Coordinates of C-alpha atoms in Angstrom, one line a residue:
X11 CA 25.4 37.6 -12.5
X12 CA 23.5 36.4 -15.2
X13 CA 20.3 39.2 -14.6
X14 CA 16.8 36.7 -14.6
X15 CA 14.3 37.5 -16.9
X16 CA 11.5 39.2 -16.0
X17 CA 7.4 37.6 -14.9
X18 CA 4.8 37.2 -17.8
X19 CA 2.8 39.9 -15.5
X20 CA 6.2 42.1 -15.1
X21 CA 6.6 42.6 -19.4
X22 CA 3.2 43.5 -19.8
X23 CA 3.3 46.8 -17.1
X24 CA 7.0 47.3 -18.9
X25 CA 6.5 47.4 -22.2
X26 CA 2.6 49.4 -21.9
X27 CA 5.1 51.9 -19.8
X28 CA 7.3 52.4 -22.6
X29 CA 4.3 52.7 -25.0
X30 CA 3.0 55.9 -23.0
X31 CA 5.9 57.2 -22.6
X32 CA 7.2 57.3 -26.0
X33 CA 3.5 58.1 -27.1
X34 CA 4.1 61.5 -24.1
X35 CA 7.9 62.4 -25.6
X36 CA 7.0 62.5 -29.2
X37 CA 3.5 64.0 -28.7
X38 CA 5.1 67.3 -26.6
X39 CA 4.7 70.9 -28.9
X40 CA 8.4 70.5 -28.8
X41 CA 11.7 68.9 -28.6
X42 CA 15.5 69.3 -26.8
X43 CA 18.3 67.2 -27.3
X44 CA 16.9 65.7 -23.7
X45 CA 13.9 64.3 -25.3
X46 CA 15.8 62.5 -28.3
X47 CA 17.8 60.8 -25.6
X48 CA 14.9 60.1 -23.3
X49 CA 13.5 58.1 -26.7
X50 CA 16.4 57.0 -28.0
X51 CA 16.7 54.9 -23.9
X52 CA 13.5 53.9 -24.0
X53 CA 13.2 52.4 -27.8
X54 CA 17.1 50.5 -27.1
X55 CA 14.4 49.2 -23.8
X56 CA 11.8 48.1 -25.8
X57 CA 13.8 46.8 -28.3
X58 CA 15.9 45.2 -25.5
X59 CA 12.6 44.2 -23.8
X60 CA 11.4 42.6 -27.3
X61 CA 14.0 40.4 -28.7
X62 CA 15.2 39.1 -25.1
X63 CA 11.8 38.3 -23.3
X64 CA 11.1 34.2 -23.0
X65 CA 7.3 34.9 -24.2
X66 CA 5.9 34.9 -27.5
X67 CA 5.8 39.1 -28.6
X68 CA 4.1 40.0 -32.2
X69 CA 3.3 43.1 -33.7
X70 CA 0.6 43.9 -36.2
X71 CA -1.2 46.7 -38.6
X72 CA -5.3 46.4 -38.0
X73 CA -5.7 44.2 -41.3
X74 CA -3.6 41.7 -40.1
X75 CA 0.2 42.5 -41.5
X76 CA 2.6 41.7 -39.4
X77 CA 5.1 44.5 -38.4
X78 CA 7.3 42.9 -36.0
X79 CA 7.7 39.7 -34.3
X80 CA 10.8 38.5 -31.7
X81 CA 13.2 35.7 -32.4
X82 CA 11.5 33.1 -30.2
X83 CA 7.5 33.7 -31.4
X84 CA 9.4 33.2 -35.3
X85 CA 10.5 30.2 -34.3
X86 CA 8.1 28.9 -33.3
X87 CA 6.1 29.0 -35.8
X88 CA 9.4 28.2 -38.7
X89 CA 10.1 31.5 -39.4
X90 CA 13.3 34.4 -38.6
X91 CA 11.9 37.3 -37.5
X92 CA 12.8 38.9 -41.2
X93 CA 11.0 36.4 -42.7
X94 CA 7.4 37.2 -41.4
X95 CA 8.1 41.1 -41.8
X96 CA 5.2 41.9 -44.3
X97 CA 3.4 38.8 -44.5
X98 CA -0.7 38.6 -43.5
X99 CA -1.8 36.0 -40.3
X100 CA -2.9 33.8 -42.5
X101 CA 0.3 33.2 -44.7
X102 CA 1.7 31.8 -41.3
X103 CA -1.0 30.3 -39.5
X104 CA -3.8 27.4 -41.1
X105 CA -6.4 29.5 -42.4
X106 CA -9.2 28.3 -39.3
X107 CA -6.6 29.3 -37.1
X108 CA -5.6 32.7 -38.6
X109 CA -9.7 33.0 -38.4
X110 CA -9.6 33.2 -35.0
X111 CA -6.2 34.7 -34.0
X112 CA -7.4 37.8 -36.6
X113 CA -11.0 38.3 -35.0
X114 CA -9.6 38.0 -31.2
X115 CA -7.1 40.9 -33.0
X116 CA -9.6 43.0 -34.1
X117 CA -11.8 42.8 -31.1
X118 CA -9.1 43.8 -28.4
X119 CA -9.1 46.4 -30.9
X120 CA -12.6 47.7 -31.5
X121 CA -13.3 47.5 -28.1
X122 CA -9.8 49.5 -27.1
X123 CA -9.2 47.7 -24.5
X124 CA -7.0 44.0 -23.5
X125 CA -7.7 40.8 -24.4
X126 CA -7.2 38.1 -22.7
X127 CA -7.6 34.7 -23.6
X128 CA -6.4 31.0 -23.4
X129 CA -5.9 28.9 -26.2
X130 CA -5.0 25.6 -28.1
X131 CA -2.7 26.9 -31.0
X132 CA -0.7 24.4 -33.8
X133 CA 3.6 25.5 -34.1
X134 CA 6.1 23.6 -35.9
X135 CA 6.8 22.0 -32.2
X136 CA 2.8 20.8 -32.4
X137 CA 0.1 22.0 -30.3
X138 CA -0.2 23.5 -26.4
X139 CA -2.2 25.9 -25.0
X140 CA -1.1 29.4 -24.8
X141 CA -1.7 32.1 -22.3
X142 CA -2.2 35.2 -25.3
X143 CA -3.0 39.3 -24.4
X144 CA -4.3 41.5 -27.1
X145 CA -3.4 44.8 -27.0
X146 CA -4.6 47.4 -29.2
X147 CA -1.7 50.2 -30.0
X148 CA -2.1 53.7 -30.8
X149 CA 0.0 57.2 -31.6
X150 CA 0.2 60.4 -30.6
X151 CA -2.7 60.8 -32.3
X152 CA -4.6 58.3 -30.2
X153 CA -5.4 56.2 -33.8
X154 CA -5.1 52.4 -33.5
X155 CA -2.0 51.6 -35.4
X156 CA -1.6 48.2 -34.4
X157 CA -2.4 44.9 -32.0
X158 CA 0.5 43.3 -30.0
X159 CA -0.5 40.5 -29.0
X160 CA 2.3 38.6 -25.9
X161 CA 1.7 34.8 -25.0
X162 CA 3.0 32.1 -23.2
X163 CA 2.9 28.3 -23.6
X164 CA 1.8 27.3 -20.5
X165 CA 0.8 24.1 -21.8
X166 CA 2.7 21.9 -18.6
X167 CA 0.7 24.0 -16.4
X168 CA -2.2 23.5 -18.0
X169 CA -1.6 19.3 -17.9
X170 CA -0.6 19.6 -14.6
X171 CA -4.1 21.5 -13.9
X172 CA -5.9 18.5 -16.4
X173 CA -3.8 15.8 -13.8
X174 CA -5.4 17.4 -10.9
X175 CA -8.2 17.7 -12.2
X176 CA -8.3 13.6 -12.9
X177 CA -6.8 13.2 -9.4
X178 CA -9.9 15.2 -7.7
X179 CA -12.7 13.0 -10.0
X180 CA -9.9 9.8 -8.8
X181 CA -10.2 10.6 -5.2
X182 CA -14.2 11.5 -5.6
X183 CA -15.0 8.6 -7.1
X184 CA -12.7 6.8 -4.5
X185 CA -13.6 8.0 -1.4
X186 CA -17.4 7.6 -2.2
X187 CA -17.2 4.7 -3.9
X188 CA -15.0 2.8 -0.6
X189 CA -15.8 -0.3 1.4
X190 CA -13.7 1.5 3.6
X191 CA -14.8 3.9 5.8
X192 CA -12.6 7.5 4.8
X193 CA -12.4 10.4 7.0
X194 CA -11.0 13.9 6.7
X195 CA -10.0 16.0 10.0
X196 CA -8.5 19.0 11.2
X197 CA -5.7 19.3 13.7
X198 CA -8.3 19.5 16.6
X199 CA -9.2 16.0 15.6
X200 CA -12.8 17.3 14.1
X201 CA -14.1 15.3 10.9
X202 CA -14.4 18.2 8.5
X203 CA -15.8 15.3 5.3
X204 CA -16.1 12.1 6.1
X205 CA -17.4 8.9 3.3
X206 CA -21.2 7.6 3.7
X207 CA -19.2 4.0 4.4
X208 CA -18.3 6.0 8.0
X209 CA -21.4 7.4 8.5
X210 CA -23.1 4.1 8.3
X211 CA -20.1 2.2 10.1
X212 CA -20.7 4.4 12.6
X213 CA -24.8 4.3 12.5
X214 CA -24.5 8.8 12.0
X215 CA -25.2 10.5 9.3
X216 CA -22.4 12.7 7.9
X217 CA -23.8 15.7 9.0
X218 CA -23.8 14.3 12.5
X219 CA -19.9 13.1 12.1
X220 CA -19.1 16.2 11.8
X221 CA -19.9 17.4 14.7
X222 CA -18.1 15.0 16.2
X223 CA -14.1 14.1 16.7
X224 CA -12.3 11.6 16.6
X225 CA -12.1 11.0 21.1
X226 CA -16.5 11.6 20.6
X227 CA -16.3 8.0 18.3
X228 CA -13.1 6.0 20.3
X229 CA -13.6 3.4 22.9
X230 CA -11.4 4.8 25.6
X231 CA -9.1 2.4 26.1
X232 CA -7.4 2.9 22.8
X233 CA -7.0 6.6 23.0
X234 CA -3.6 6.9 25.1
X235 CA -2.2 4.5 22.7
X236 CA -3.5 7.0 19.9
X237 CA -2.4 10.1 21.5
X238 CA 1.3 8.7 21.6
X239 CA 1.4 8.5 17.4
X240 CA -0.7 12.7 17.4
X241 CA 2.2 13.5 19.0
X242 CA 5.0 11.8 17.6
X243 CA 3.6 13.3 14.3
X244 CA 3.2 17.3 16.1
X245 CA 7.5 16.4 16.3
X246 CA 7.4 16.2 13.0
X247 CA 8.5 12.1 13.1
X248 CA 5.9 10.6 11.4
X249 CA 3.2 11.5 8.6
X250 CA 1.9 8.3 8.8
X251 CA 0.0 4.9 11.5
X252 CA -2.3 2.3 11.2
X253 CA -3.6 0.9 15.0
X254 CA -6.2 -1.6 16.0
X255 CA -9.0 -0.2 18.3
X256 CA -12.2 0.4 19.0
X257 CA -15.2 3.0 18.0
X258 CA -18.1 3.3 19.9
X259 CA -21.5 3.1 17.4
X260 CA -24.2 6.2 17.7
X261 CA -26.3 3.2 19.5
X262 CA -23.3 2.4 22.3
X263 CA -22.3 -0.8 20.5
X264 CA -18.5 -1.3 20.4
X265 CA -17.1 -2.6 17.7
X266 CA -12.8 -3.1 16.4
X267 CA -11.0 -1.4 13.6
X268 CA -8.3 -1.2 11.5
X269 CA -7.8 2.7 11.1
X270 CA -4.4 4.0 8.3
X271 CA -4.2 7.4 9.0
X272 CA -1.7 9.5 7.3
X273 CA -1.5 13.7 8.3
X274 CA -1.1 16.3 4.7
X275 CA 1.6 19.0 5.4
X276 CA 1.6 22.4 3.6
X277 CA 5.0 23.5 2.1
X278 CA 6.7 24.6 5.0
X279 CA 5.8 21.5 6.8
X280 CA 2.6 22.8 8.8
X281 CA -0.3 20.1 9.4
X282 CA -3.0 21.0 7.1
X283 CA -5.0 18.1 7.4
X284 CA -4.8 14.1 8.0
X285 CA -6.5 11.2 6.4
X286 CA -7.9 8.3 8.0
X287 CA -9.3 4.7 6.4
X288 CA -10.8 2.9 8.1
X289 CA -12.0 -0.9 7.7
X290 CA -14.5 -3.2 10.3
X291 CA -12.4 -5.4 11.7
X292 CA -15.2 -6.8 14.1
X293 CA -15.4 -10.3 12.9
X294 CA -12.4 -11.2 12.4
X295 CA -11.5 -10.7 16.1
X296 CA -14.7 -12.8 16.8
X297 CA -13.5 -15.2 14.0
X298 CA -9.7 -14.7 15.8
X299 CA -11.7 -15.3 19.6
X300 CA -13.1 -18.4 18.3
X301 CA -10.4 -19.0 16.6
X302 CA -8.4 -19.0 20.2
X303 CA -10.9 -20.3 22.4
X304 CA -10.7 -23.9 20.1
X305 CA -6.8 -24.0 20.1
X306 CA -7.1 -23.5 24.0
X307 CA -9.5 -26.3 24.8
X308 CA -7.3 -27.8 21.9
X309 CA -4.1 -27.7 24.1
X310 CA -6.2 -28.6 27.3
X311 CA -7.2 -32.0 25.3
X312 CA -4.0 -32.3 24.5
X313 CA -1.9 -31.2 26.8
X314 CA -4.2 -33.5 29.6
X315 CA -3.6 -36.8 27.1
X316 CA -2.9 -39.8 28.7
X317 CA -0.8 -41.2 25.5
X318 CA 2.1 -38.7 24.0
X319 CA 1.3 -36.7 21.3
X320 CA 4.1 -34.9 18.7
X321 CA 4.3 -33.6 15.7
X322 CA 7.6 -33.7 13.7
X323 CA 8.8 -32.2 10.2
X324 CA 9.8 -33.9 7.1
X325 CA 13.7 -34.8 8.0
X326 CA 11.5 -36.3 11.2
X327 CA 12.7 -33.5 14.2
X328 CA 10.4 -32.4 16.6
X329 CA 7.8 -29.4 16.5
X330 CA 5.2 -29.8 19.1
X331 CA 5.3 -32.2 21.5
X332 CA 2.8 -32.8 24.7
X333 CA 3.7 -33.5 28.5
X334 CA 3.4 -37.0 28.2
X335 CA 5.5 -36.8 25.2
X336 CA 8.6 -35.2 27.5
X337 CA 7.6 -37.4 30.4
X338 CA 8.5 -40.9 28.2
X339 CA 11.1 -39.7 26.4
X340 CA 12.9 -37.9 29.9
X341 CA 13.0 -34.7 29.4
X342 CA 11.4 -31.4 30.7
X343 CA 8.5 -28.6 29.1
X344 CA 10.1 -27.3 26.1
X345 CA 13.2 -29.8 25.7
X346 CA 11.8 -32.3 23.1
X347 CA 11.0 -29.9 20.4
X348 CA 13.3 -27.8 18.6
X349 CA 15.5 -31.9 19.2
X350 CA 15.5 -35.3 16.2
X351 CA 13.5 -38.2 16.7
X352 CA 17.3 -40.2 15.8
X353 CA 18.5 -38.9 18.6
X354 CA 16.2 -41.0 21.0
X355 CA 16.7 -44.5 19.1
X356 CA 19.4 -47.3 19.2
X357 CA 21.0 -47.7 15.9
X358 CA 19.0 -50.9 14.6
X359 CA 15.5 -49.0 15.4
X360 CA 17.1 -46.2 13.0
X361 CA 16.6 -48.1 9.9
X362 CA 13.2 -48.8 10.8
X363 CA 12.1 -45.8 11.5
X364 CA 13.5 -44.1 8.3
X365 CA 11.2 -46.9 7.1
X366 CA 8.0 -45.9 8.8
X367 CA 9.7 -42.0 7.4
X368 CA 8.9 -42.9 3.5
X369 CA 6.0 -44.2 4.3
X370 CA 3.7 -41.1 6.0
X371 CA 5.8 -38.5 3.1
X372 CA 4.0 -41.3 0.8
X373 CA 1.4 -40.2 2.5
X374 CA 0.7 -43.8 4.3
X375 CA -1.1 -44.0 8.2
X376 CA 0.8 -47.0 10.1
X377 CA 1.4 -48.1 13.1
X378 CA 4.3 -50.1 14.6
X379 CA 6.0 -50.5 18.0
X380 CA 10.0 -49.3 17.9
X381 CA 12.8 -49.3 21.1
X382 CA 13.9 -45.7 22.6
X383 CA 16.6 -44.6 24.3
X384 CA 15.0 -42.0 27.2
X385 CA 17.2 -39.6 28.2
X386 CA 17.9 -41.0 31.9
X387 CA 19.1 -44.1 29.4
X388 CA 16.5 -46.2 30.3
X389 CA 15.4 -48.3 27.2
X390 CA 11.8 -48.2 26.7
X391 CA 9.0 -49.8 24.2
X392 CA 6.6 -47.6 22.7
X393 CA 3.4 -47.8 20.1
X394 CA 2.7 -45.4 17.4
X395 CA 0.7 -44.6 15.0
X396 CA 1.3 -42.6 12.9
X397 CA -0.4 -40.2 10.2
X398 CA 1.4 -37.8 7.5
X399 CA 0.4 -34.6 8.3
X400 CA -0.3 -33.2 5.6
X401 CA -1.4 -28.8 5.0
X402 CA -3.9 -27.3 3.7
X403 CA -2.4 -27.0 -0.1
X404 CA -1.8 -30.9 -0.2
X405 CA 1.7 -30.5 0.4
X406 CA 3.5 -32.6 3.0
X407 CA 4.5 -31.5 6.1
X408 CA 5.9 -34.3 8.5
X409 CA 4.3 -36.8 10.8
X410 CA 1.7 -36.8 13.1
X411 CA 1.9 -39.2 15.7
X412 CA 0.4 -40.6 19.3
X413 CA 1.9 -43.0 21.5
X414 CA 2.1 -45.1 24.6
X415 CA 4.6 -46.1 27.1
X416 CA 4.5 -50.7 26.0
X417 CA 7.4 -51.5 28.3
X418 CA 5.3 -53.0 31.3
X419 CA 2.9 -54.7 29.1
X420 CA 5.5 -56.5 26.7
X421 CA 7.6 -57.3 29.7
X422 CA 5.0 -58.9 31.9
X423 CA 4.0 -60.5 28.3
X424 CA 7.2 -61.6 28.1
X425 CA 7.4 -63.7 32.4
X426 CA 4.5 -65.0 31.5
X427 CA 5.5 -66.8 28.2
X428 CA 8.7 -67.5 30.0
X429 CA 6.5 -69.1 32.5
X430 CA 4.0 -70.6 30.6
X431 CA 7.0 -72.0 28.4
X432 CA 8.8 -73.3 31.9
X433 CA 5.4 -75.1 32.8
X434 CA 5.1 -76.6 29.5
X435 CA 8.9 -78.7 29.6
X436 CA 7.7 -79.6 33.6
X437 CA 5.2 -81.3 31.7
X438 CA 5.9 -82.8 29.1
X439 CA 9.1 -84.2 31.0
X440 CA 7.3 -85.2 33.8
X441 CA 7.3 -89.5 34.4
X442 CA 3.6 -88.6 34.9
X443 CA 0.6 -88.5 32.5
X444 CA -0.9 -85.6 32.3
X445 CA -3.6 -84.2 30.5
X446 CA -6.4 -81.6 29.9
X447 CA -10.7 -82.3 28.9
X448 CA -12.8 -79.5 28.2
X449 CA -16.4 -80.5 27.0
X450 CA -15.1 -84.3 27.4
X451 CA -12.4 -83.5 24.7
X452 CA -8.2 -83.9 25.4
X453 CA -6.5 -80.1 24.5
X454 CA -3.7 -81.7 26.0
X455 CA -1.9 -84.9 26.9
X456 CA 2.1 -85.1 27.5
X457 CA 4.4 -87.8 26.4
X458 CA 3.2 -90.4 29.3
X459 CA -0.1 -90.0 28.4
X460 CA 0.8 -91.0 24.7

């Protein structure tokens, strides 16, 4: 198995240990064979670390002359390690960067200790951030002989930190400026932070909110429902939920909100905290209640109409029918919806209804009479007043029809007309003269009078 490379901190410790051990061995008054072997082993170890680490390692003389660069560092500045030996720092970097680089080496050497920096450096691969240690190096006589530089690219880390900072600023901006209330609670339901909108919504100050928990401000009827969601979160089944619930303001007023809650977990899946987004929907609830009441009144009115009322789609299929309409067509309650008007039309009446449907599609209102056949097979004559059903966007959705059964009326009219015709026939064919006068004028005279 390939051995993993040492960490940055391990590398620093290892190099420091090697250098210390080298100085200890070289400074002894006598050197035996074992000392030579140990010295050589340490040098080999140091060389392995120097050449194979994935960090940038370089050694400079006090005047800025390059003594050694490992391969990865040399490639970063566009040279081979051998090409860099003997060059000055100003031969490798642009003067402003070289001056800054050398000033930091000099500071470390002057102070006799490690100097740490985060630097933005230009290399052949572009500009990136580096974490750099400048380490003064001494010989066996404690004389300064140069500066060792160890650097690692932290561009990705730096970018991640910058992105995190931007994210935090963005969250802070959204948190404070949102029109929705935002609350952060711990695992006990205690509020640890809220935005001003959440506090305003409940009539508390932000400091007062932080002394409360979710149960303190929740209407009791929804607490049990919310506990079920919380238990699912604790069991790991869900991480978020959305419900409509009621809160209680500081003054005791109860109001409706839409709550979207999401938990944030740590790397091991443990719950850190929950974030709740709260929107006041009391006005919406008031509108819905008013709308429902209006619908109930409308339904009561329509259901108790003596006339039949139906709503048909563009194909003349019933989508609504009141009870009077169902009685006229001879069906049970709810049976008319889903059926097409054609089901109840005799063949001779079908064309008439199709023509009327075309008028409705053209936006015209009309009244007409038509015969229908009830579910029981009885033929009825109905009077229809039909208007186009136009949607909010101006689209044609079908027909709204009001109708009544005029069969008895039409039968009575026919009987009256038949009786009138028989009476007139008798009068006209009698041999005796018959006339009717009104206001001195003859308004009727049979043939015998004439």
